[in-house]
């Protein structure tokens, strides 16, 4: 599947097979093509190359309403003048479903999203989380083969996001359907998806389960997007089995080798903030700030070459303090880079 806007390729030969019943997350930064891909699947955007199939049926030439998919938008897209029941039942009414059947299916959908007693209210009388539940009920009431969700939690506060995240997965499991979910939030993708598709510049960079993407990103850009915020560059001094060592100034750092690494070649070691701690040896840096996060502190330090480093600690360290930041070699990854 490809999509071009003039000379700009928003999607470049994206190829993906999704099994029935899977929960797939399209993950990536703004502008990577994830919403474009979802809109092409939905039929809201035409593809400029490739084809989209559901089972053996080609659907990219069909109108959106003929594809039969449910869609949940970022801004809910509810009709403000219709009550909850009318909003949920709108798609069924347009399909000519009989009144008794329409009522039964609307009742079932509202019960599933735990809004059985809110049917007569207008959207404006509901909280943001309740409005999103209505949007989900409207998407699933038509019993679609595929539900498409475009960053549905981005307008909710942190507490509601966590609650709705659990609800979305519960509903998916209960229905046994297929879901494609667009997000830029790695935590959402990790907690919800059976498989994550990481996109960058309109291309698929990696596809895998949450555990694989979290622990073993295949590319440097994927690692950085999956939370490996610390990146230091140096020269490879040794490769043994699946381990590589690089020199960063006068410090030797080790991590899991990824890609073609040769002694003397340029490389970058990446690590998550919770895998950097103040120790007796490590990267020399100066602490710039510390934040209290409840059970621990999160600090920002700067190495001599200007590299920012984020680390965790059990005690507050005063700004300006010189520290050595030790990197957990079992959790760091070394990637080749251009010199």
XYZ file of C-alpha atoms in Angstrom:
339
model
C 0.000 0.000 0.000
C 1.356 3.425 -0.984
C 0.034 6.956 -0.747
C 1.616 9.995 -2.378
C 0.631 13.645 -2.116
C 2.192 15.062 -5.252
C 5.902 14.327 -4.954
C 5.672 13.547 -1.233
C 5.372 9.849 -0.390
C 3.394 9.601 2.836
C 3.377 5.790 2.624
C 6.032 3.767 0.821
C 5.093 0.177 -0.060
C 3.657 -0.656 3.358
C 2.980 -4.396 3.452
C 1.350 -6.101 6.421
C -0.729 -9.226 7.053
C -3.092 -9.071 10.023
C -4.687 -12.192 11.453
C -8.329 -12.318 12.473
C -8.699 -11.330 16.125
C -5.384 -9.475 16.394
C -4.903 -6.121 18.065
C -2.380 -4.195 15.954
C -0.853 -0.869 17.000
C 0.573 1.500 14.385
C 3.226 3.398 16.314
C 5.471 6.256 15.359
C 6.159 9.984 15.679
C 4.006 12.695 14.100
C 4.214 12.620 10.315
C 5.372 8.990 10.076
C 2.301 7.909 8.080
C 0.319 5.969 10.689
C -2.915 7.989 10.381
C -2.519 8.053 6.600
C -2.343 4.244 6.625
C -5.457 4.022 8.801
C -7.368 6.440 6.559
C -6.395 4.444 3.474
C -7.702 1.266 5.100
C -10.905 3.071 6.094
C -11.362 4.495 2.599
C -11.132 8.114 3.708
C -8.003 8.423 1.543
C -7.404 6.689 -1.765
C -4.229 4.681 -2.174
C -1.867 5.588 -5.017
C -0.307 2.150 -5.173
C -0.838 -1.405 -4.009
C -4.041 -3.087 -2.845
C -5.906 -3.833 0.400
C -7.662 -7.146 0.958
C -9.953 -8.534 3.632
C -9.627 -12.288 3.268
C -9.815 -12.747 -0.521
C -11.886 -9.626 -1.154
C -10.175 -6.513 -2.467
C -11.632 -3.489 -0.674
C -9.447 -0.504 -1.586
C -11.734 0.260 -4.540
C -14.847 0.317 -2.360
C -16.452 3.378 -0.792
C -15.885 3.756 2.962
C -19.489 2.840 3.760
C -19.213 -0.332 1.700
C -16.180 -1.616 3.611
C -18.194 -2.173 6.763
C -15.503 -1.098 9.220
C -16.050 0.606 12.556
C -13.985 3.724 13.227
C -13.240 5.637 16.412
C -11.898 9.148 15.867
C -9.652 11.271 18.046
C -12.361 13.902 18.544
C -15.223 11.381 19.066
C -17.238 12.846 16.109
C -20.564 12.439 17.935
C -23.737 14.192 16.797
C -24.323 16.806 19.535
C -28.091 17.056 18.899
C -28.676 13.290 19.193
C -28.818 11.410 22.468
C -26.460 8.539 23.200
C -28.827 5.849 21.910
C -29.377 7.704 18.637
C -25.630 8.214 18.188
C -24.866 4.551 18.753
C -27.703 3.365 16.544
C -27.067 5.777 13.672
C -25.080 3.317 11.569
C -27.672 0.594 12.050
C -30.459 2.986 11.075
C -28.619 3.914 7.869
C -28.350 0.197 7.092
C -32.108 -0.241 7.457
C -31.928 -2.521 10.488
C -35.378 -3.259 11.953
C -36.329 -1.307 15.087
C -36.417 -4.296 17.445
C -33.052 -5.558 16.231
C -31.621 -2.027 16.364
C -32.765 -1.631 19.981
C -31.324 -5.003 20.967
C -27.929 -4.276 19.444
C -27.745 -0.725 20.830
C -28.629 -2.021 24.311
C -25.936 -4.697 24.031
C -23.300 -2.195 22.836
C -24.086 0.265 25.642
C -23.871 -2.515 28.222
C -20.521 -3.594 26.776
C -19.063 -0.101 27.222
C -20.775 0.250 30.623
C -23.125 3.054 29.626
C -26.401 1.180 29.903
C -28.006 3.919 32.028
C -26.799 6.877 29.921
C -28.764 6.279 26.726
C -31.046 9.309 26.940
C -28.330 11.876 27.617
C -26.801 14.196 25.016
C -23.046 13.976 24.368
C -22.536 17.390 25.992
C -23.838 15.978 29.267
C -21.150 13.301 29.381
C -17.514 13.356 30.451
C -14.744 12.929 27.905
C -14.263 9.307 28.860
C -17.990 8.620 28.528
C -18.083 10.306 25.118
C -15.238 8.078 23.978
C -17.187 5.036 25.182
C -20.139 6.186 23.077
C -17.857 6.476 20.058
C -16.580 2.942 20.680
C -20.119 1.616 21.066
C -21.104 3.257 17.756
C -18.121 1.614 16.058
C -18.786 -1.900 17.356
C -22.595 -1.966 17.176
C -22.490 -2.630 13.424
C -20.515 -5.822 14.192
C -17.643 -4.884 11.870
C -14.865 -7.271 10.798
C -12.364 -4.556 11.687
C -12.346 -1.643 14.148
C -10.042 1.287 13.353
C -8.988 3.645 16.146
C -7.123 6.888 15.448
C -5.421 8.078 18.674
C -8.711 7.739 20.572
C -7.273 8.609 23.998
C -5.236 11.693 23.147
C -7.901 14.120 24.404
C -8.253 12.461 27.816
C -6.390 13.197 31.029
C -3.798 10.759 32.366
C -6.155 8.901 34.729
C -8.847 8.460 32.085
C -6.270 7.321 29.544
C -5.263 4.470 31.816
C -8.874 3.523 32.506
C -9.898 3.637 28.852
C -6.805 1.705 27.807
C -7.968 -1.206 29.951
C -11.527 -0.841 28.675
C -10.489 -0.907 25.022
C -8.510 -4.112 25.514
C -11.389 -5.666 27.493
C -13.876 -4.838 24.735
C -11.528 -6.190 22.068
C -11.093 -9.458 23.975
C -14.797 -9.814 24.633
C -15.784 -9.242 21.003
C -12.977 -11.326 19.541
C -12.699 -8.944 16.584
C -9.740 -7.310 14.880
C -8.479 -3.860 15.853
C -5.968 -1.491 14.263
C -4.993 1.253 16.689
C -2.958 4.361 15.840
C -0.871 5.947 18.588
C 2.332 7.895 19.181
C 2.430 6.679 22.793
C 4.731 3.686 23.268
C 3.095 2.816 26.608
C -0.308 2.531 24.928
C 1.119 0.335 22.186
C 2.977 -1.905 24.629
C -0.016 -2.398 26.912
C -2.693 -2.883 24.239
C -1.244 -4.554 21.172
C -0.569 -8.147 20.214
C 1.849 -6.778 17.616
C 3.301 -3.310 17.095
C 4.113 -1.827 13.684
C 6.689 0.954 13.999
C 6.562 3.463 11.146
C 9.012 6.156 10.145
C 8.824 8.432 7.089
C 6.049 6.305 5.611
C 7.954 3.025 5.889
C 7.625 0.038 8.193
C 10.755 -0.121 10.357
C 9.889 -3.100 12.526
C 6.963 -5.399 13.328
C 6.889 -7.476 16.480
C 5.308 -8.259 19.810
C 5.523 -5.773 22.686
C 8.268 -7.716 24.483
C 10.376 -7.920 21.320
C 10.024 -4.227 20.490
C 10.784 -3.231 24.071
C 13.843 -5.407 24.569
C 15.240 -5.897 21.062
C 14.570 -3.005 18.672
C 16.175 -3.801 15.325
C 17.158 -0.249 14.336
C 18.586 2.750 16.127
C 15.584 4.956 15.334
C 13.191 2.281 16.618
C 15.195 1.991 19.827
C 15.105 5.742 20.394
C 11.347 5.823 19.848
C 10.833 2.841 22.178
C 12.362 4.692 25.111
C 16.131 4.296 24.722
C 16.575 8.007 25.406
C 20.292 7.917 26.127
C 22.625 7.748 23.136
C 26.413 7.995 23.244
C 28.719 7.525 20.277
C 32.223 6.119 20.097
C 34.453 3.549 18.407
C 33.986 -0.208 18.571
C 36.859 -1.761 20.518
C 35.667 -5.328 20.510
C 32.905 -7.709 19.399
C 32.491 -11.082 21.055
C 29.454 -13.195 20.278
C 26.381 -11.012 20.666
C 28.197 -8.423 22.788
C 30.031 -5.285 21.656
C 32.230 -2.822 23.506
C 32.803 0.798 22.498
C 35.109 3.495 23.815
C 33.508 6.798 24.770
C 36.342 9.122 25.704
C 38.325 7.156 28.258
C 35.345 4.981 29.209
C 34.561 1.475 27.920
C 30.868 0.628 27.583
C 29.289 -2.686 26.577
C 25.914 -3.762 25.242
C 24.130 -6.181 22.982
C 25.507 -5.986 19.426
C 22.983 -5.124 16.708
C 23.935 -4.860 13.039
C 27.324 -5.039 11.354
C 29.884 -3.952 13.939
C 33.624 -4.128 13.359
C 36.484 -3.050 15.638
C 37.382 0.545 14.835
C 33.992 1.383 13.296
C 31.693 4.120 14.582
C 28.849 2.995 16.826
C 26.176 4.298 19.169
C 25.252 2.739 22.474
C 21.681 3.376 23.619
C 20.115 2.780 27.013
C 16.933 3.611 28.857
C 17.010 6.129 31.725
C 16.384 3.416 34.325
C 19.474 1.566 33.079
C 21.791 4.495 33.934
C 22.761 4.929 37.578
C 25.357 6.877 39.504
C 28.340 4.604 40.113
C 32.050 4.487 40.745
C 32.819 4.216 37.025
C 31.026 5.128 33.841
C 30.320 8.135 31.638
C 31.637 11.342 33.179
C 28.938 14.006 33.367
C 27.666 16.985 35.322
C 24.178 16.918 36.851
C 21.898 19.691 35.624
C 18.599 18.870 37.342
C 16.781 16.248 39.421
C 13.068 15.484 39.584
C 11.353 13.585 42.377
C 9.084 10.846 41.002
C 7.790 9.268 44.179
C 9.924 6.188 44.749
C 12.942 7.517 42.899
C 14.621 10.529 41.365
C 15.136 11.141 37.657
C 18.126 13.254 36.770
C 19.386 15.095 33.712
C 23.143 15.290 33.265
C 25.440 16.518 30.498
C 28.634 14.857 29.352
C 31.743 16.857 28.397
C 30.837 16.688 24.700
C 27.362 18.112 25.392
C 25.458 14.809 25.241
C 22.362 14.816 27.453
C 21.933 11.808 29.714
C 18.825 10.878 31.692
C 19.375 8.618 34.699
C 17.558 7.213 37.708
C 18.674 7.282 41.322
C 17.471 6.648 44.865
C 18.887 9.931 46.191
C 18.818 13.547 45.067
C 22.062 14.793 43.522
C 22.693 18.536 43.600
C 22.973 20.377 40.243
C 26.594 20.914 39.270
C 27.759 17.670 40.879
C 30.226 15.631 38.810
C 29.085 12.028 38.515
C 29.994 8.806 36.751
C 26.959 7.174 35.128
C 27.192 3.407 34.888
C 25.309 1.705 32.048
C 23.736 -1.732 32.571
C 25.493 -3.808 29.870
C 22.753 -6.443 29.891
C 20.154 -3.900 28.767
C 22.128 -1.510 26.551
C 22.304 -1.995 22.759
C 25.104 -1.033 20.358
C 24.228 -0.032 16.781
C 26.509 0.877 13.876
C 26.337 4.514 12.757
C 27.832 6.543 9.949
C 31.096 8.199 11.012
